[in-house]
mmCIF file of C-alpha atoms in Angstrom:
data_model
loop_
_atom_site.group_PDB
_atom_site.id
_atom_site.type_symbol
_atom_site.label_atom_id
_atom_site.label_comp_id
_atom_site.label_asym_id
_atom_site.label_seq_id
_atom_site.Cartn_x
_atom_site.Cartn_y
_atom_site.Cartn_z
ATOM 1 C CA MET A 272 0.000 0.000 0.000
ATOM 2 C CA SER A 273 1.363 3.400 -0.994
ATOM 3 C CA GLU A 274 1.911 6.125 1.555
ATOM 4 C CA THR A 275 -0.895 8.241 0.071
ATOM 5 C CA ALA A 276 -3.393 5.389 0.285
ATOM 6 C CA ARG A 277 -2.302 4.618 3.834
ATOM 7 C CA ASN A 278 -2.784 8.243 4.865
ATOM 8 C CA ARG A 279 -6.234 8.326 3.290
ATOM 9 C CA LEU A 280 -7.176 5.111 5.076
ATOM 10 C CA MET A 281 -6.017 6.476 8.420
ATOM 11 C CA LEU A 282 -7.947 9.701 7.778
ATOM 12 C CA ALA A 283 -11.104 7.736 6.967
ATOM 13 C CA ILE A 284 -10.740 5.658 10.136
ATOM 14 C CA ALA A 285 -10.160 8.811 12.191
ATOM 15 C CA LEU A 286 -13.285 10.459 10.746
ATOM 16 C CA ILE A 287 -15.402 7.369 11.420
ATOM 17 C CA MET A 288 -14.158 7.146 15.015
ATOM 18 C CA ALA A 289 -14.789 10.883 15.529
ATOM 19 C CA ALA A 290 -18.333 10.524 14.167
ATOM 20 C CA ILE A 291 -19.047 7.613 16.514
ATOM 21 C CA TYR A 292 -17.627 9.536 19.469
ATOM 22 C CA LEU A 293 -19.492 12.775 18.689
ATOM 23 C CA PHE A 294 -22.858 11.235 17.772
ATOM 24 C CA PRO A 295 -24.174 11.143 21.402
ATOM 25 C CA LEU A 296 -23.312 14.833 21.717
ATOM 26 C CA TYR A 297 -25.144 15.580 18.468
ATOM 27 C CA TRP A 298 -28.144 13.533 19.644
ATOM 28 C CA MET A 299 -28.238 15.480 22.904
ATOM 29 C CA TYR A 300 -28.489 18.802 21.053
ATOM 30 C CA VAL A 301 -31.098 17.484 18.594
ATOM 31 C CA THR A 302 -33.268 15.899 21.283
ATOM 32 C CA SER A 303 -33.288 19.122 23.293
ATOM 33 C CA LEU A 304 -35.028 20.822 20.346
ATOM 34 C CA LYS A 305 -37.663 18.150 19.704
ATOM 35 C CA SER A 306 -41.264 18.157 20.857
ATOM 36 C CA GLY A 307 -42.619 15.430 23.110
ATOM 37 C CA SER A 308 -44.313 13.487 20.300
ATOM 38 C CA GLU A 309 -41.402 13.821 17.882
ATOM 39 C CA MET A 310 -39.006 12.609 20.544
ATOM 40 C CA PHE A 311 -40.694 9.179 20.661
ATOM 41 C CA ALA A 312 -41.344 8.882 16.913
ATOM 42 C CA ASN A 313 -40.435 5.606 15.216
ATOM 43 C CA PRO A 314 -38.291 5.688 13.168
ATOM 44 C CA PRO A 315 -36.541 8.588 14.915
ATOM 45 C CA SER A 316 -35.811 11.810 13.078
ATOM 46 C CA PHE A 317 -32.254 13.095 12.931
ATOM 47 C CA TRP A 318 -33.345 16.731 12.860
ATOM 48 C CA PRO A 319 -36.354 18.387 14.551
ATOM 49 C CA SER A 320 -39.145 19.410 12.202
ATOM 50 C CA SER A 321 -39.940 22.402 14.418
ATOM 51 C CA ALA A 322 -37.247 23.457 16.884
ATOM 52 C CA GLN A 323 -38.614 23.981 20.409
ATOM 53 C CA TRP A 324 -36.330 26.786 21.582
ATOM 54 C CA GLN A 325 -38.687 27.626 24.436
ATOM 55 C CA THR A 326 -37.621 24.405 26.164
ATOM 56 C CA PHE A 327 -34.341 26.055 27.191
ATOM 57 C CA ALA A 328 -36.097 29.023 28.811
ATOM 58 C CA PHE A 329 -38.542 26.701 30.595
ATOM 59 C CA VAL A 330 -35.774 24.505 32.012
ATOM 60 C CA TRP A 331 -33.635 27.506 32.988
ATOM 61 C CA GLU A 332 -36.460 29.093 34.991
ATOM 62 C CA SER A 333 -38.191 25.999 36.380
ATOM 63 C CA ARG A 334 -34.955 24.373 37.548
ATOM 64 C CA ASN A 335 -33.289 27.609 38.718
ATOM 65 C CA MET A 336 -30.311 26.630 36.642
ATOM 66 C CA SER A 337 -28.354 29.812 37.264
ATOM 67 C CA ARG A 338 -28.005 28.748 40.914
ATOM 68 C CA TYR A 339 -26.766 25.283 39.941
ATOM 69 C CA LEU A 340 -24.206 26.677 37.488
ATOM 70 C CA TRP A 341 -22.995 29.210 40.061
ATOM 71 C CA ASN A 342 -22.418 26.442 42.600
ATOM 72 C CA SER A 343 -20.562 24.358 40.009
ATOM 73 C CA THR A 344 -18.380 27.361 39.169
ATOM 74 C CA VAL A 345 -17.598 28.063 42.838
ATOM 75 C CA ILE A 346 -16.632 24.442 43.459
ATOM 76 C CA ALA A 347 -14.540 24.254 40.270
ATOM 77 C CA PHE A 348 -12.627 27.501 40.900
ATOM 78 C CA GLY A 349 -12.094 26.633 44.558
ATOM 79 C CA SER A 350 -10.695 23.230 43.626
ATOM 80 C CA VAL A 351 -8.403 24.676 40.972
ATOM 81 C CA ALA A 352 -7.074 27.381 43.316
ATOM 82 C CA LEU A 353 -6.309 24.911 46.100
ATOM 83 C CA ILE A 354 -4.732 22.335 43.791
ATOM 84 C CA ALA A 355 -2.668 24.913 41.887
ATOM 85 C CA VAL A 356 -1.255 26.514 45.051
ATOM 86 C CA LEU A 357 -0.323 23.238 46.753
ATOM 87 C CA GLY A 358 0.346 21.033 43.731
ATOM 88 C CA THR A 359 2.735 23.367 41.909
ATOM 89 C CA GLY A 360 5.249 23.350 44.757
ATOM 90 C CA CYS A 361 4.964 19.586 45.204
ATOM 91 C CA ALA A 362 5.472 19.014 41.477
ATOM 92 C CA TYR A 363 8.567 21.229 41.515
ATOM 93 C CA VAL A 364 10.096 19.255 44.390
ATOM 94 C CA LEU A 365 9.427 15.942 42.622
ATOM 95 C CA ALA A 366 11.002 17.296 39.430
ATOM 96 C CA ARG A 367 14.149 18.765 40.950
ATOM 97 C CA TYR A 368 15.094 16.546 43.883
ATOM 98 C CA ARG A 369 15.629 13.001 42.674
ATOM 99 C CA ASN A 370 16.358 10.160 45.088
ATOM 100 C CA VAL A 371 14.791 6.852 46.021
ATOM 101 C CA TRP A 372 12.349 8.427 48.478
ATOM 102 C CA VAL A 373 11.104 10.888 45.879
ATOM 103 C CA ASP A 374 10.555 7.979 43.485
ATOM 104 C CA VAL A 375 8.623 6.137 46.202
ATOM 105 C CA GLY A 376 6.531 9.248 46.833
ATOM 106 C CA LEU A 377 5.800 9.613 43.128
ATOM 107 C CA PHE A 378 4.732 5.966 42.951
ATOM 108 C CA LEU A 379 2.356 6.458 45.884
ATOM 109 C CA ILE A 380 0.949 9.565 44.210
ATOM 110 C CA LEU A 381 0.259 7.606 41.036
ATOM 111 C CA MET A 382 -1.400 4.860 43.068
ATOM 112 C CA LEU A 383 -3.755 7.423 44.601
ATOM 113 C CA GLN A 384 -4.828 8.484 41.112
ATOM 114 C CA VAL A 385 -6.272 5.058 40.274
ATOM 115 C CA LEU A 386 -8.634 5.039 43.268
ATOM 116 C CA PRO A 387 -12.203 5.808 42.105
ATOM 117 C CA ALA A 388 -14.241 8.521 43.789
ATOM 118 C CA SER A 389 -16.906 5.964 44.718
ATOM 119 C CA LEU A 390 -14.292 4.133 46.818
ATOM 120 C CA MET A 391 -12.968 7.246 48.546
ATOM 121 C CA VAL A 392 -16.288 8.941 49.280
ATOM 122 C CA THR A 393 -17.221 6.840 52.336
ATOM 123 C CA PRO A 394 -14.013 7.344 54.401
ATOM 124 C CA ILE A 395 -13.871 10.994 53.359
ATOM 125 C CA PHE A 396 -17.511 11.468 54.384
ATOM 126 C CA VAL A 397 -16.904 9.863 57.790
ATOM 127 C CA GLY A 398 -13.754 11.912 58.389
ATOM 128 C CA PHE A 399 -15.396 15.195 57.369
ATOM 129 C CA THR A 400 -18.368 14.410 59.619
ATOM 130 C CA GLN A 401 -16.105 13.926 62.633
ATOM 131 C CA VAL A 402 -14.257 17.226 62.134
ATOM 132 C CA GLY A 403 -17.434 19.181 61.297
ATOM 133 C CA LEU A 404 -16.569 20.035 57.694
ATOM 134 C CA LEU A 405 -19.982 18.939 56.457
ATOM 135 C CA ASP A 406 -21.346 22.105 58.046
ATOM 136 C CA TYR A 407 -19.597 23.801 55.087
ATOM 137 C CA PRO A 408 -20.559 21.377 52.308
ATOM 138 C CA ARG A 409 -19.071 23.217 49.324
ATOM 139 C CA LEU A 410 -15.733 23.515 51.140
ATOM 140 C CA ALA A 411 -15.909 19.803 51.940
ATOM 141 C CA VAL A 412 -16.461 18.980 48.265
ATOM 142 C CA ILE A 413 -13.582 21.248 47.237
ATOM 143 C CA LEU A 414 -11.237 19.459 49.655
ATOM 144 C CA ALA A 415 -12.433 16.039 48.439
ATOM 145 C CA ILE A 416 -11.893 16.988 44.783
ATOM 146 C CA ALA A 417 -8.451 18.348 45.656
ATOM 147 C CA ALA A 418 -7.510 15.059 47.326
ATOM 148 C CA LYS A 419 -8.644 13.112 44.268
ATOM 149 C CA SER A 420 -7.250 15.355 41.504
ATOM 150 C CA MET A 421 -3.984 16.498 43.091
ATOM 151 C CA PRO A 422 -1.977 13.473 41.823
ATOM 152 C CA PHE A 423 -3.121 14.091 38.245
ATOM 153 C CA PHE A 424 -2.106 17.754 38.463
ATOM 154 C CA MET A 425 1.256 16.989 40.055
ATOM 155 C CA VAL A 426 2.247 14.410 37.445
ATOM 156 C CA LEU A 427 1.430 16.772 34.562
ATOM 157 C CA VAL A 428 3.146 19.802 36.096
ATOM 158 C CA ARG A 429 6.172 17.740 37.134
ATOM 159 C CA ALA A 430 6.789 16.889 33.475
ATOM 160 C CA THR A 431 6.635 20.603 32.659
ATOM 161 C CA PHE A 432 9.175 21.490 35.352
ATOM 162 C CA MET A 433 11.501 18.727 34.172
ATOM 163 C CA ALA A 434 11.540 20.362 30.729
ATOM 164 C CA VAL A 435 12.953 23.586 32.242
ATOM 165 C CA PRO A 436 16.779 23.350 32.213
ATOM 166 C CA MET A 437 18.380 23.388 35.658
ATOM 167 C CA GLU A 438 21.157 25.566 34.237
ATOM 168 C CA LEU A 439 18.760 28.516 34.211
ATOM 169 C CA GLU A 440 18.169 28.133 37.949
ATOM 170 C CA GLU A 441 21.874 27.779 38.602
ATOM 171 C CA ALA A 442 22.543 30.961 36.653
ATOM 172 C CA ALA A 443 19.888 32.770 38.704
ATOM 173 C CA LEU A 444 21.516 31.537 41.923
ATOM 174 C CA VAL A 445 24.906 32.800 40.724
ATOM 175 C CA ASP A 446 23.316 36.204 40.026
ATOM 176 C CA GLY A 447 22.219 36.440 43.665
ATOM 177 C CA ASN A 448 18.702 34.978 43.617
ATOM 178 C CA SER A 449 17.616 32.645 46.373
ATOM 179 C CA ARG A 450 16.147 29.244 45.585
ATOM 180 C CA VAL A 451 12.666 30.696 46.113
ATOM 181 C CA GLY A 452 13.481 33.715 43.964
ATOM 182 C CA ALA A 453 14.787 31.521 41.156
ATOM 183 C CA PHE A 454 11.593 29.487 41.312
ATOM 184 C CA PHE A 455 9.251 32.477 41.088
ATOM 185 C CA ASN A 456 11.329 34.580 38.670
ATOM 186 C CA ILE A 457 12.713 31.922 36.322
ATOM 187 C CA VAL A 458 11.064 28.519 36.572
ATOM 188 C CA LEU A 459 7.450 29.489 37.182
ATOM 189 C CA PRO A 460 7.132 31.842 34.165
ATOM 190 C CA LEU A 461 8.642 29.182 31.875
ATOM 191 C CA ALA A 462 6.261 26.529 33.190
ATOM 192 C CA ARG A 463 3.117 28.668 33.136
ATOM 193 C CA ASN A 464 1.669 27.015 30.014
ATOM 194 C CA GLY A 465 1.832 23.545 31.513
ATOM 195 C CA ILE A 466 0.396 24.778 34.818
ATOM 196 C CA LEU A 467 -2.412 26.623 33.025
ATOM 197 C CA VAL A 468 -3.341 23.589 30.942
ATOM 198 C CA SER A 469 -3.328 21.306 33.976
ATOM 199 C CA ALA A 470 -5.520 23.814 35.830
ATOM 200 C CA ILE A 471 -7.975 23.878 32.896
ATOM 201 C CA LEU A 472 -8.230 20.097 32.914
ATOM 202 C CA ILE A 473 -8.816 20.098 36.678
ATOM 203 C CA PHE A 474 -11.482 22.790 36.246
ATOM 204 C CA MET A 475 -13.352 20.692 33.681
ATOM 205 C CA GLN A 476 -13.242 17.667 35.975
ATOM 206 C CA ALA A 477 -14.401 19.646 39.012
ATOM 207 C CA PHE A 478 -17.175 21.388 37.067
ATOM 208 C CA GLY A 479 -18.729 18.019 36.286
ATOM 209 C CA GLU A 480 -18.067 16.322 39.639
ATOM 210 C CA PHE A 481 -21.048 14.339 40.943
ATOM 211 C CA VAL A 482 -20.172 11.668 43.527
ATOM 212 C CA TYR A 483 -18.834 13.929 46.300
ATOM 213 C CA SER A 484 -21.449 16.630 45.693
ATOM 214 C CA LYS A 485 -24.337 14.175 45.803
ATOM 215 C CA SER A 486 -23.034 12.607 49.027
ATOM 216 C CA MET A 487 -22.005 15.712 50.960
ATOM 217 C CA ILE A 488 -24.323 18.537 49.869
ATOM 218 C CA GLN A 489 -27.867 18.034 51.117
ATOM 219 C CA ASP A 490 -28.942 21.677 50.850
ATOM 220 C CA VAL A 491 -30.501 22.114 47.386
ATOM 221 C CA SER A 492 -29.409 25.762 47.242
ATOM 222 C CA LEU A 493 -25.737 24.678 47.391
ATOM 223 C CA GLN A 494 -25.839 21.732 44.978
ATOM 224 C CA PRO A 495 -23.959 21.944 41.652
ATOM 225 C CA ALA A 496 -25.422 21.387 38.192
ATOM 226 C CA SER A 497 -24.410 17.722 38.074
ATOM 227 C CA VAL A 498 -26.677 16.973 41.042
ATOM 228 C CA GLY A 499 -29.398 19.136 39.521
ATOM 229 C CA LEU A 500 -29.320 17.001 36.393
ATOM 230 C CA ASN A 501 -29.728 13.898 38.516
ATOM 231 C CA SER A 502 -32.911 15.382 40.029
ATOM 232 C CA PHE A 503 -34.695 14.724 36.730
ATOM 233 C CA MET A 504 -34.295 10.987 37.161
ATOM 234 C CA GLY A 505 -37.158 8.896 38.472
ATOM 235 C CA PRO A 506 -39.023 5.624 37.867
ATOM 236 C CA ASN A 507 -41.360 7.239 35.308
ATOM 237 C CA THR A 508 -39.052 9.774 33.658
ATOM 238 C CA SER A 509 -40.266 10.809 30.210
ATOM 239 C CA GLU A 510 -39.247 14.464 29.825
ATOM 240 C CA TRP A 511 -36.118 13.639 27.859
ATOM 241 C CA ASN A 512 -36.230 16.886 25.897
ATOM 242 C CA ASN A 513 -36.025 18.846 29.176
ATOM 243 C CA ILE A 514 -33.202 16.622 30.395
ATOM 244 C CA MET A 515 -31.273 17.140 27.168
ATOM 245 C CA ALA A 516 -31.907 20.899 27.267
ATOM 246 C CA TYR A 517 -30.488 20.998 30.803
ATOM 247 C CA ALA A 518 -27.489 18.890 29.735
ATOM 248 C CA THR A 519 -26.926 21.156 26.727
ATOM 249 C CA MET A 520 -26.747 24.294 28.851
ATOM 250 C CA TYR A 521 -24.531 22.475 31.343
ATOM 251 C CA VAL A 522 -22.060 21.004 28.861
ATOM 252 C CA THR A 523 -21.784 23.784 26.260
ATOM 253 C CA PRO A 524 -19.633 26.200 28.361
ATOM 254 C CA ILE A 525 -17.065 23.452 28.991
ATOM 255 C CA LEU A 526 -17.047 22.471 25.319
ATOM 256 C CA ALA A 527 -16.537 26.113 24.361
ATOM 257 C CA ILE A 528 -13.580 26.434 26.737
ATOM 258 C CA PHE A 529 -12.034 23.257 25.323
ATOM 259 C CA VAL A 530 -12.490 24.320 21.695
ATOM 260 C CA LEU A 531 -11.097 27.808 22.292
ATOM 261 C CA LEU A 532 -8.066 26.534 24.199
ATOM 262 C CA GLN A 533 -7.442 23.237 22.402
ATOM 263 C CA ARG A 534 -4.097 24.286 20.879
ATOM 264 C CA ARG A 535 -2.811 25.562 24.201
ATOM 265 C CA ILE A 536 -4.020 22.385 25.909
ATOM 266 C CA VAL A 537 -2.219 20.144 23.407
ATOM 267 C CA SER A 538 0.998 22.184 23.581
ATOM 268 C CA GLY A 539 0.865 22.197 27.360
ATOM 269 C CA LEU A 540 0.338 18.437 27.571
ATOM 270 C CA THR A 541 3.311 17.788 25.276
ATOM 271 C CA SER A 542 5.584 20.465 26.768
ATOM 272 C CA GLY A 543 7.300 17.934 29.009
ATOM 273 C CA ALA A 544 7.614 15.220 26.398
ATOM 274 C CA LEU A 545 10.952 16.472 25.051
ATOM 275 C CA LYS A 546 13.827 18.307 26.680
#
């Protein structure tokens, strides 16, 4: 097979895989615009005959969606701030000080990343109850997300710090900077892209977090949008157009952020691949 034919074949496979992956997203948007009768038509239509735009306004007002999105934003920004402040320093230490104990610590960090939230939620819930953190449920969720997502952030940012030559720090030390000054004046500006990308990925994860929020936040006025979406579910659920309209308004801001920043995200993820 010639190189041109092989490239065309790979392109065709990539397009087919992308179509399969994106079809549920397309179906969510289409279903949100369908009427109740058209939604259950057989065979199904792939485009609404008459778009029901009023569904979005109805769901926004009836579900008080602005409150849910605000809570999701507060939890996401709080998680990112806490993880970025603590995780950046930890990642720098793991990148610069190499010995057997650092390698053991890195291994333990990676092991923490594989633990699912459903496994961690019970001991975290019990511990937070004993210290009274559940009296501040959004703070409790932020701390739980930070505990879960910190390893992911540290591994990504560590690779970024390892791509920054140590010679630059040594030159800064020779010029009279302290170790802390060299970090803030030299290393941190060079690693900002990787840190920013890692923070964006953490934000997207925290914005859609469900398990901790559902378990720890009982006050409806403090629940995020992921829990609000779950409130639609019941034994006789049939308002799928309303559910899809809610999901559309919930997902679209994150998709927009990803599309606008996709090049920066890719460059940040690969910044530590080569030295």
